[in-house]
Amino acid sequence: MTHVLISGASIAGPALAYWLRRYGTDVTVVERAPAPRAGGQGIDVRGAARTVVERMGVMEPIRAAHTGVHGMAYVDSRSRRMAEMSSEAFGDSGGVIADIEILRGDLMRIFIDAADGVEYLFDDTITALSETAGGIDVTFEHAAPRRFDLAVGADGIYSATRRIAFPAGSWRIVDSGIYRAVFTAATSLDLDGWELMYSMPAGNGTTAGRNAMLYPAHGGARGMFHFASGPIEYDRRDIEAQKRIVAGVFAGADWEVPRMLESMWRADDFYFDGAGTVRMDTWHHGRVALVGDACTAGSVGMGTSMAIVGAYILAGELARAGGDHRVAYPAYQDAMRDYVAANLKPLPGGTKGFLPATERGIRLRNTLMRWMMRLPGKSLMMGGIDKAVNAIDLPDYSTLPRTTVNTS
Ligand SMILES: Cc1cc2nc3c(=O)[nH]c(=O)nc-3n(C[C@H](O)[C@H](O)[C@H](O)COP(=O)(O)OP(=O)(O)OC[C@H]3O[C@@H](n4cnc5c(N)ncnc54)[C@H](O)[C@@H]3O)c2cc1C
């Protein structure tokens, strides 16, 4: 029986583990975090990815964990709504907020719980991979060295698997110039199921505008900041230093920002990152393949869906090829190619549309949005997400031999 090592237990990793178990494969998942990380940002499951989660039989718990967000509004400093986009206005998958919006930690937990028999190694990471004729020898930071048949990097945009296993120069990360922070936030506002976005012009050293967002989640609120900047050097493990960067960029801002900054300092689930796109021609090298953000990061609101669809196809192709990675890996990438290309598009309106740099630009964007929401062709302003989310004919693997993956 094939034994696959997966690095990363967020969305792509546990989804892949589920499907591999379903085809009778042994699976070990190694995750750097000490335990499954709860919370996280609100993410959307769109188009073909909805079909995959239906095939996994987990639509019910996903619906039960819905964040409760049913629209997004641009607000002014007095929280008056300048433009509104309800999730229904664009169908189930085509808007800023999809019909299925769930916290990343909740979706991860649902995927982990969906499959029995997966071995999870938390608080560990791969340190070396060495391929031999019969398998792949892996050393870990903590666990004893082991041999697997195959290894898959589902460890996100800064994938360690990619760095270790792929030749230098075969991949690169293109910086978008947009930084974001997410955390549990306090607010005095009644969000009533709406995500609110307050835009501010450039300031405090940013290269374009800034915005602050609040959205409801499980009776509380999550806060998010975005800003545009030239490259910022920071230590990924130094959370306090990252909070200082954000506090500097938003110092002196009005609306709910001072309250959000206060809760940011207290938050133990703070996340800060620059958004980027992974560019690489080939997602596999020898016995190692990549899935999710490790190879497809860079979309607008489609990262989760591409991770789910990628996991489904990678596992299906491996099962179809009887575990022969030389057949399965190229078939997986071929099946994903057009879908990923359709979804790796820049933000509609570019950085300036998302983060207008002046008060005038913000007013203009809000007015435009208000008008477009009244037009029949309003989905055009979403840059065709509604079509891109379904730009794949999901292969049917239902005739492949299967095992029961959840006995509970
Ligand atoms: C602020 C923000 C907002 C977003 N909004 C949306 C949205 O609205 N819709 C949407 O679809 N997507 C959104 N995304 C993107 C979405 O979160 C990702 O596309 C999705 O989570 C990809 O899943 P993944 O499993 O491939 O990677 P990730 O979720 O990045 O997970 C990678 C995992 O690997 C682990 N890991 C990293 N390094 C190692 C290592 N060396 N060893 C072991 N484990 C390691 C990490 O701890 C993590 O658990 C957003 C992302 C962010 C940051």
Coordinates of N, CA and C and ligand atoms in Angstrom, one line a residue, residues 7-13 30-33 37 41-44 101 104 124-126 154-158 160 180 182 224 271 273 291-294 301-305 307, ligand 1:
S7 N 2.9 17.6 3.9 CA 3.4 18.7 4.8 C 2.3 19.8 4.8
G8 N 1.7 20.1 6.0 CA 0.7 21.2 6.1 C -0.6 20.7 6.4
A9 N -1.2 21.2 7.5 CA -2.6 20.7 7.9 C -3.5 21.9 8.0
S10 N -3.8 22.6 6.9 CA -4.7 23.7 6.9 C -5.9 23.3 6.1
I11 N -5.9 23.6 4.8 CA -7.1 23.3 3.9 C -6.6 22.2 2.9
A12 N -5.6 22.4 2.1 CA -5.2 21.5 1.1 C -4.8 20.1 1.7
G13 N -4.0 20.2 2.8 CA -3.4 19.0 3.5 C -4.5 18.1 3.9
V30 N 2.4 16.2 8.5 CA 3.2 16.9 9.4 C 2.9 18.4 9.4
E31 N 2.7 19.0 10.5 CA 2.3 20.4 10.6 C 3.1 21.1 11.6
R32 N 3.6 22.3 11.2 CA 4.5 23.1 12.0 C 3.9 23.6 13.3
A33 N 2.6 23.9 13.2 CA 1.9 24.5 14.4 C 1.7 23.4 15.4
R37 N -4.9 25.0 14.2 CA -5.1 26.4 14.6 C -6.5 26.8 14.3
Q41 N -9.0 33.6 9.0 CA -9.9 34.5 8.3 C -11.1 33.8 7.7
G42 N -12.1 34.6 7.4 CA -13.3 34.0 6.7 C -12.9 33.7 5.3
I43 N -13.2 32.5 4.8 CA -12.8 32.1 3.5 C -14.0 31.5 2.8
D44 N -14.0 31.5 1.5 CA -15.2 31.1 0.7 C -14.9 29.8 0.0
E101 N -19.4 30.9 3.5 CA -18.2 31.6 4.1 C -18.0 31.0 5.4
R104 N -11.4 29.7 8.4 CA -10.4 28.7 7.9 C -10.2 27.6 8.9
D124 N 6.0 19.9 14.2 CA 7.2 19.3 13.5 C 7.3 19.8 12.1
T125 N 8.4 19.6 11.4 CA 8.5 20.0 10.1 C 9.6 19.1 9.4
I126 N 9.5 19.0 8.1 CA 10.4 18.3 7.3 C 11.7 19.1 7.2
A154 N 1.7 20.8 1.1 CA 0.5 21.5 1.2 C 0.7 22.6 2.3
D155 N 1.9 23.1 2.2 CA 2.4 24.0 3.3 C 2.4 25.5 2.9
G156 N 1.5 25.9 2.1 CA 1.2 27.3 1.9 C 2.2 28.0 1.0
I157 N 2.0 29.3 0.9 CA 2.7 30.1 -0.1 C 4.2 30.1 0.2
Y158 N 4.6 29.9 1.4 CA 6.1 29.9 1.7 C 6.6 28.4 1.9
A160 N 7.8 25.0 2.7 CA 9.2 24.5 3.0 C 9.5 23.3 2.0
R180 N -1.7 42.5 4.8 CA -3.0 42.3 5.5 C -2.8 41.7 6.9
V182 N -5.1 40.0 10.2 CA -6.4 39.5 10.7 C -6.3 39.2 12.2
M224 N -9.9 43.1 10.2 CA -8.9 42.9 9.1 C -8.4 44.3 8.7
Y271 N -2.7 37.5 12.7 CA -2.0 37.0 11.5 C -1.6 38.2 10.6
D273 N 0.6 39.3 6.9 CA 1.3 38.7 5.7 C 1.2 39.6 4.6
V291 N 0.4 21.2 -3.6 CA -1.1 21.4 -3.8 C -1.5 22.6 -3.0
G292 N -2.5 23.3 -3.4 CA -3.0 24.5 -2.7 C -2.1 25.7 -2.9
D293 N -2.0 26.6 -1.9 CA -1.2 27.8 -2.0 C 0.2 27.6 -2.3
A294 N 0.8 26.4 -2.0 CA 2.2 26.1 -2.3 C 2.5 26.2 -3.7
G301 N -9.8 35.6 -3.5 CA -10.9 34.8 -2.9 C -11.1 33.4 -3.5
M302 N -10.1 32.9 -4.2 CA -10.3 31.5 -4.7 C -9.2 30.5 -4.2
G303 N -8.3 31.0 -3.3 CA -7.3 30.1 -2.8 C -7.8 28.9 -2.2
T304 N -8.8 29.0 -1.3 CA -9.4 27.8 -0.7 C -10.0 26.9 -1.7
S305 N -10.7 27.4 -2.6 CA -11.4 26.6 -3.6 C -10.4 25.8 -4.4
A307 N -7.4 25.0 -3.5 CA -6.8 24.0 -2.7 C -7.7 22.7 -2.6
Ligands
LIG1 C1 -6.1 37.3 5.3 C2 -6.4 36.3 4.3 C3 -7.7 36.3 3.7 C4 -8.0 35.3 2.8 N1 -9.3 35.3 2.3 C5 -9.7 34.3 1.4 C6 -11.0 34.2 0.9 O1 -11.8 35.1 1.2 N2 -11.3 33.2 0.1 C7 -10.4 32.2 -0.2 O2 -10.7 31.3 -0.9 N3 -9.2 32.3 0.3 C8 -8.8 33.3 1.1 N4 -7.5 33.3 1.5 C9 -6.6 32.3 1.1 C10 -6.7 31.0 1.8 O3 -6.6 31.2 3.2 C11 -5.7 30.1 1.3 O4 -5.7 30.1 -0.1 C12 -6.0 28.7 1.7 O5 -6.0 28.6 3.1 C13 -5.0 27.7 1.1 O6 -4.9 26.6 1.9 P1 -3.5 25.8 1.9 O7 -3.9 24.6 2.8 O8 -3.0 25.5 0.6 O9 -2.4 26.7 2.6 P2 -2.4 27.4 4.0 O10 -3.8 27.7 4.5 O11 -1.5 28.5 3.9 O12 -1.8 26.3 5.0 C14 -0.5 25.9 5.0 C15 -0.3 25.1 6.3 O13 1.1 24.6 6.3 C16 1.6 24.8 7.5 N5 3.1 24.9 7.3 C17 3.8 26.0 6.8 N6 5.1 25.7 6.8 C18 5.2 24.4 7.3 C19 6.3 23.6 7.5 N7 7.5 24.0 7.2 N8 6.1 22.4 8.0 C20 4.9 21.9 8.3 N9 3.8 22.7 8.1 C21 3.9 23.9 7.6 C22 1.0 26.0 8.0 O14 1.1 26.1 9.4 C23 -0.4 25.8 7.6 O15 -1.2 25.1 8.5 C24 -7.1 34.3 2.4 C25 -5.9 34.3 3.0 C26 -5.5 35.2 3.9 C27 -4.2 35.2 4.6

